[in-house]
């Protein structure tokens, strides 16, 4: 450890541990981004969090907080100090009658589910996985798929956050209300969330069913009962076969019934799809056939093929997200969904007016030679009627229900797919034309100016709250400057990117430095990455 840090540490004169290690490599779940923080710190108490924040301020370091690194972007990359709350993960109290749970913020959602289940409670809603930390999940606006619930942040009743001055603030709709709204989606740039009070619900079982059919039948039911037929509904759309799977789930008191076991589904299907995607890296025009084969094997070839099961909610709502991937997900008004998917279909399938599914796509980029992966995830959320405070940075629609479209591109054996740039260029053009805003955690290309236009005053209000809470930019890095902080003056502790390199086994190594007014501190030199070179990661020029 830098002797300057050891020297500052010795001045604290207390017995509060500072649990820091060096030589940590941080990677995103998808292994798309890697970084090498100067220190990796895993506090176990609020006193330890307070101490590390005070120490960082004295040592002029930037702090990044990471949950489990499931955000697909470089938002958690740092060469300065990386704080992880995996060991700050206890349920602190449960009020069974009111279904109110207080927890330390590093707890993972699967652990929340397990602990709540023991007392007959559950989370009201979940996304596709439950690996995330509760603080990480709310900080990027994580959502599931239901018109009966909002995003996960909507279940937060109160939170405690450690600010850059080392003081912990409690906030809720009635206490520090503006700080609360800013913290509900804070992108890690406001402080370290340490405690969360959560509105749970009585545990419930879901009877779910998935039916494969033409996408036309899905479009035809869009304005009837597609999204309202059951409490939870999600759709996977297959662009080339022009089919979709509609997954519906409703609460039930019936006995549990596990999903049917298929010889293909688990191990075999996983590896077949992976290897076919790998082959398509070299012969991309195979992708429509792969889509037909893989998803026919998985969901059934004839339209109307149905699978069903009855499971506890914390199992039923999850799905297997397969392999490393890029995900570009946008929130648009729900009523624009059929237009969005039809235009995307016309573009990807090169439809001509003779085709019954043809609509003019209006996307000013060529789809020639473009072949993409399936499925596109189609999900919904409803926040327009919410009585809970709306986060300033909430990407969902305030006037009507929200549709999320998620254009996933897999990275077979960690190789970037060749079509990424043009697919996402076309997809984002369409999403923006339909009034969309990107999911904060994902791999979008829209820039800071675009985001300013999309959020207007809400972004300015959020920036003011952030700047008041952290005037030196202790919680700010390159990602925040690029997308949400505008072109203002660099803050004293703000981390600036100094380079990035493609590394062997895929992904990008991101390097940064913190330079405050007094000179260089927390800086990154090539040597800082030596331990990466010595391990299994090779840095290429
Ligand atoms: C396989 C997969 C499936 C997914 N499914 C969905 C889905 O269905 N729906 C959806 O909306 N998203 C989904 N996501 C995205 C995921 O929910 C978000 O990226 C989420 O933020 C990840 O949580 P995390 O704990 O890994 O946080 P990280 O990715 O580590 O961090 C996310 C942000 O939270 C901040 N942060 C973390 N902890 C704290 C803290 N204690 N205090 C302050 N800030 C903090 C970080 O600084 C960062 O800005 C999925 C991602 C993957 C990889
Ligand atoms: O980011 C996400 O990844 C999965 C799709 O594989 C999912 O549902 C997200 O959201």
mmCIF file of C-alpha atoms and ligand atoms in Angstrom, residues 29 64-72 75-76 85 105 127-129 132-133 135-137 139-144 186-188 191-193 321 329 379 439 441-442 480, ligand 1:
data_model
loop_
_atom_site.group_PDB
_atom_site.id
_atom_site.type_symbol
_atom_site.label_atom_id
_atom_site.label_comp_id
_atom_site.label_asym_id
_atom_site.label_seq_id
_atom_site.Cartn_x
_atom_site.Cartn_y
_atom_site.Cartn_z
ATOM 1 C CA UNK A 29 -20.140 -10.267 -15.148
ATOM 2 C CA UNK A 64 -16.322 3.564 -6.600
ATOM 3 C CA UNK A 65 -18.830 1.243 -4.973
ATOM 4 C CA UNK A 66 -19.464 -2.067 -6.695
ATOM 5 C CA UNK A 67 -22.198 -4.601 -6.005
ATOM 6 C CA UNK A 68 -21.558 -7.793 -7.935
ATOM 7 C CA UNK A 69 -20.458 -6.054 -11.155
ATOM 8 C CA UNK A 70 -23.500 -7.177 -13.116
ATOM 9 C CA UNK A 71 -23.880 -3.839 -14.860
ATOM 10 C CA UNK A 72 -22.802 -4.512 -18.433
ATOM 11 C CA UNK A 75 -19.692 2.182 -14.803
ATOM 12 C CA UNK A 76 -17.833 0.337 -12.012
ATOM 13 C CA UNK A 85 -20.259 -4.463 0.448
ATOM 14 C CA UNK A 105 -27.114 -2.653 1.498
ATOM 15 C CA UNK A 127 -35.783 -9.042 -12.927
ATOM 16 C CA UNK A 128 -34.299 -11.981 -14.798
ATOM 17 C CA UNK A 129 -31.728 -12.786 -12.101
ATOM 18 C CA UNK A 132 -27.422 -8.387 -7.744
ATOM 19 C CA UNK A 133 -26.831 -6.542 -4.496
ATOM 20 C CA UNK A 135 -28.054 -1.304 -3.551
ATOM 21 C CA UNK A 136 -26.615 -2.081 -6.986
ATOM 22 C CA UNK A 137 -29.999 -3.152 -8.321
ATOM 23 C CA UNK A 139 -28.894 2.315 -8.274
ATOM 24 C CA UNK A 140 -29.320 1.628 -12.015
ATOM 25 C CA UNK A 141 -33.131 1.355 -12.127
ATOM 26 C CA UNK A 142 -33.401 -2.433 -12.346
ATOM 27 C CA UNK A 143 -36.884 -3.627 -13.352
ATOM 28 C CA UNK A 144 -38.881 -6.807 -13.912
ATOM 29 C CA UNK A 186 -27.841 7.397 -8.103
ATOM 30 C CA UNK A 187 -25.463 5.444 -10.380
ATOM 31 C CA UNK A 188 -23.033 5.301 -7.482
ATOM 32 C CA UNK A 191 -22.327 8.378 -1.823
ATOM 33 C CA UNK A 192 -22.300 4.853 -0.404
ATOM 34 C CA UNK A 193 -25.779 3.521 0.344
ATOM 35 C CA UNK A 321 -29.251 -15.554 -19.077
ATOM 36 C CA UNK A 329 -32.103 -1.807 -23.460
ATOM 37 C CA UNK A 379 -40.913 -6.262 -20.946
ATOM 38 C CA UNK A 439 -31.441 1.637 -19.227
ATOM 39 C CA UNK A 441 -26.738 -0.143 -16.579
ATOM 40 C CA UNK A 442 -26.534 -1.293 -20.171
ATOM 41 C CA UNK A 480 -20.474 9.829 -15.010
HETATM 42 C C1 LIG B 1 -27.375 -11.663 -16.467
HETATM 43 C C2 LIG B 1 -27.968 -10.310 -16.130
HETATM 44 C C3 LIG B 1 -29.341 -10.173 -16.038
HETATM 45 C C4 LIG B 1 -29.888 -8.921 -15.739
HETATM 46 N N1 LIG B 1 -31.240 -8.802 -15.676
HETATM 47 C C5 LIG B 1 -31.797 -7.591 -15.490
HETATM 48 C C6 LIG B 1 -33.207 -7.421 -15.488
HETATM 49 O O1 LIG B 1 -33.968 -8.372 -15.641
HETATM 50 N N2 LIG B 1 -33.690 -6.159 -15.350
HETATM 51 C C7 LIG B 1 -32.874 -5.069 -15.209
HETATM 52 O O2 LIG B 1 -33.368 -3.948 -15.101
HETATM 53 N N3 LIG B 1 -31.535 -5.209 -15.163
HETATM 54 C C8 LIG B 1 -30.998 -6.435 -15.298
HETATM 55 N N4 LIG B 1 -29.635 -6.573 -15.254
HETATM 56 C C9 LIG B 1 -28.839 -5.412 -14.891
HETATM 57 C C10 LIG B 1 -28.568 -5.379 -13.358
HETATM 58 O O3 LIG B 1 -29.747 -5.544 -12.625
HETATM 59 C C11 LIG B 1 -27.968 -4.032 -12.988
HETATM 60 O O4 LIG B 1 -26.815 -3.811 -13.735
HETATM 61 C C12 LIG B 1 -27.625 -3.919 -11.503
HETATM 62 O O5 LIG B 1 -27.246 -2.592 -11.262
HETATM 63 C C13 LIG B 1 -26.493 -4.851 -11.093
HETATM 64 O O6 LIG B 1 -26.362 -4.870 -9.692
HETATM 65 P P1 LIG B 1 -24.926 -5.049 -9.012
HETATM 66 O O7 LIG B 1 -25.144 -5.340 -7.576
HETATM 67 O O8 LIG B 1 -24.120 -5.971 -9.797
HETATM 68 O O9 LIG B 1 -24.359 -3.564 -9.146
HETATM 69 P P2 LIG B 1 -23.061 -3.079 -9.936
HETATM 70 O O10 LIG B 1 -23.226 -3.409 -11.357
HETATM 71 O O11 LIG B 1 -21.864 -3.545 -9.248
HETATM 72 O O12 LIG B 1 -23.213 -1.498 -9.734
HETATM 73 C C14 LIG B 1 -24.249 -0.806 -10.362
HETATM 74 C C15 LIG B 1 -24.268 0.646 -9.890
HETATM 75 O O13 LIG B 1 -24.662 0.685 -8.520
HETATM 76 C C16 LIG B 1 -23.713 1.410 -7.774
HETATM 77 N N5 LIG B 1 -23.696 0.847 -6.427
HETATM 78 C C17 LIG B 1 -23.556 -0.449 -6.081
HETATM 79 N N6 LIG B 1 -23.622 -0.572 -4.747
HETATM 80 C C18 LIG B 1 -23.809 0.668 -4.247
HETATM 81 C C19 LIG B 1 -23.946 1.200 -2.934
HETATM 82 N N7 LIG B 1 -23.910 0.419 -1.855
HETATM 83 N N8 LIG B 1 -24.113 2.530 -2.800
HETATM 84 C C20 LIG B 1 -24.153 3.342 -3.876
HETATM 85 N N9 LIG B 1 -24.037 2.895 -5.136
HETATM 86 C C21 LIG B 1 -23.867 1.571 -5.316
HETATM 87 C C22 LIG B 1 -22.410 1.234 -8.528
HETATM 88 O O14 LIG B 1 -21.479 2.227 -8.216
HETATM 89 C C23 LIG B 1 -22.907 1.319 -9.960
HETATM 90 O O15 LIG B 1 -23.080 2.650 -10.328
HETATM 91 C C24 LIG B 1 -29.056 -7.807 -15.517
HETATM 92 C C25 LIG B 1 -27.669 -7.956 -15.593
HETATM 93 C C26 LIG B 1 -27.132 -9.204 -15.910
HETATM 94 C C27 LIG B 1 -25.641 -9.361 -16.009
#
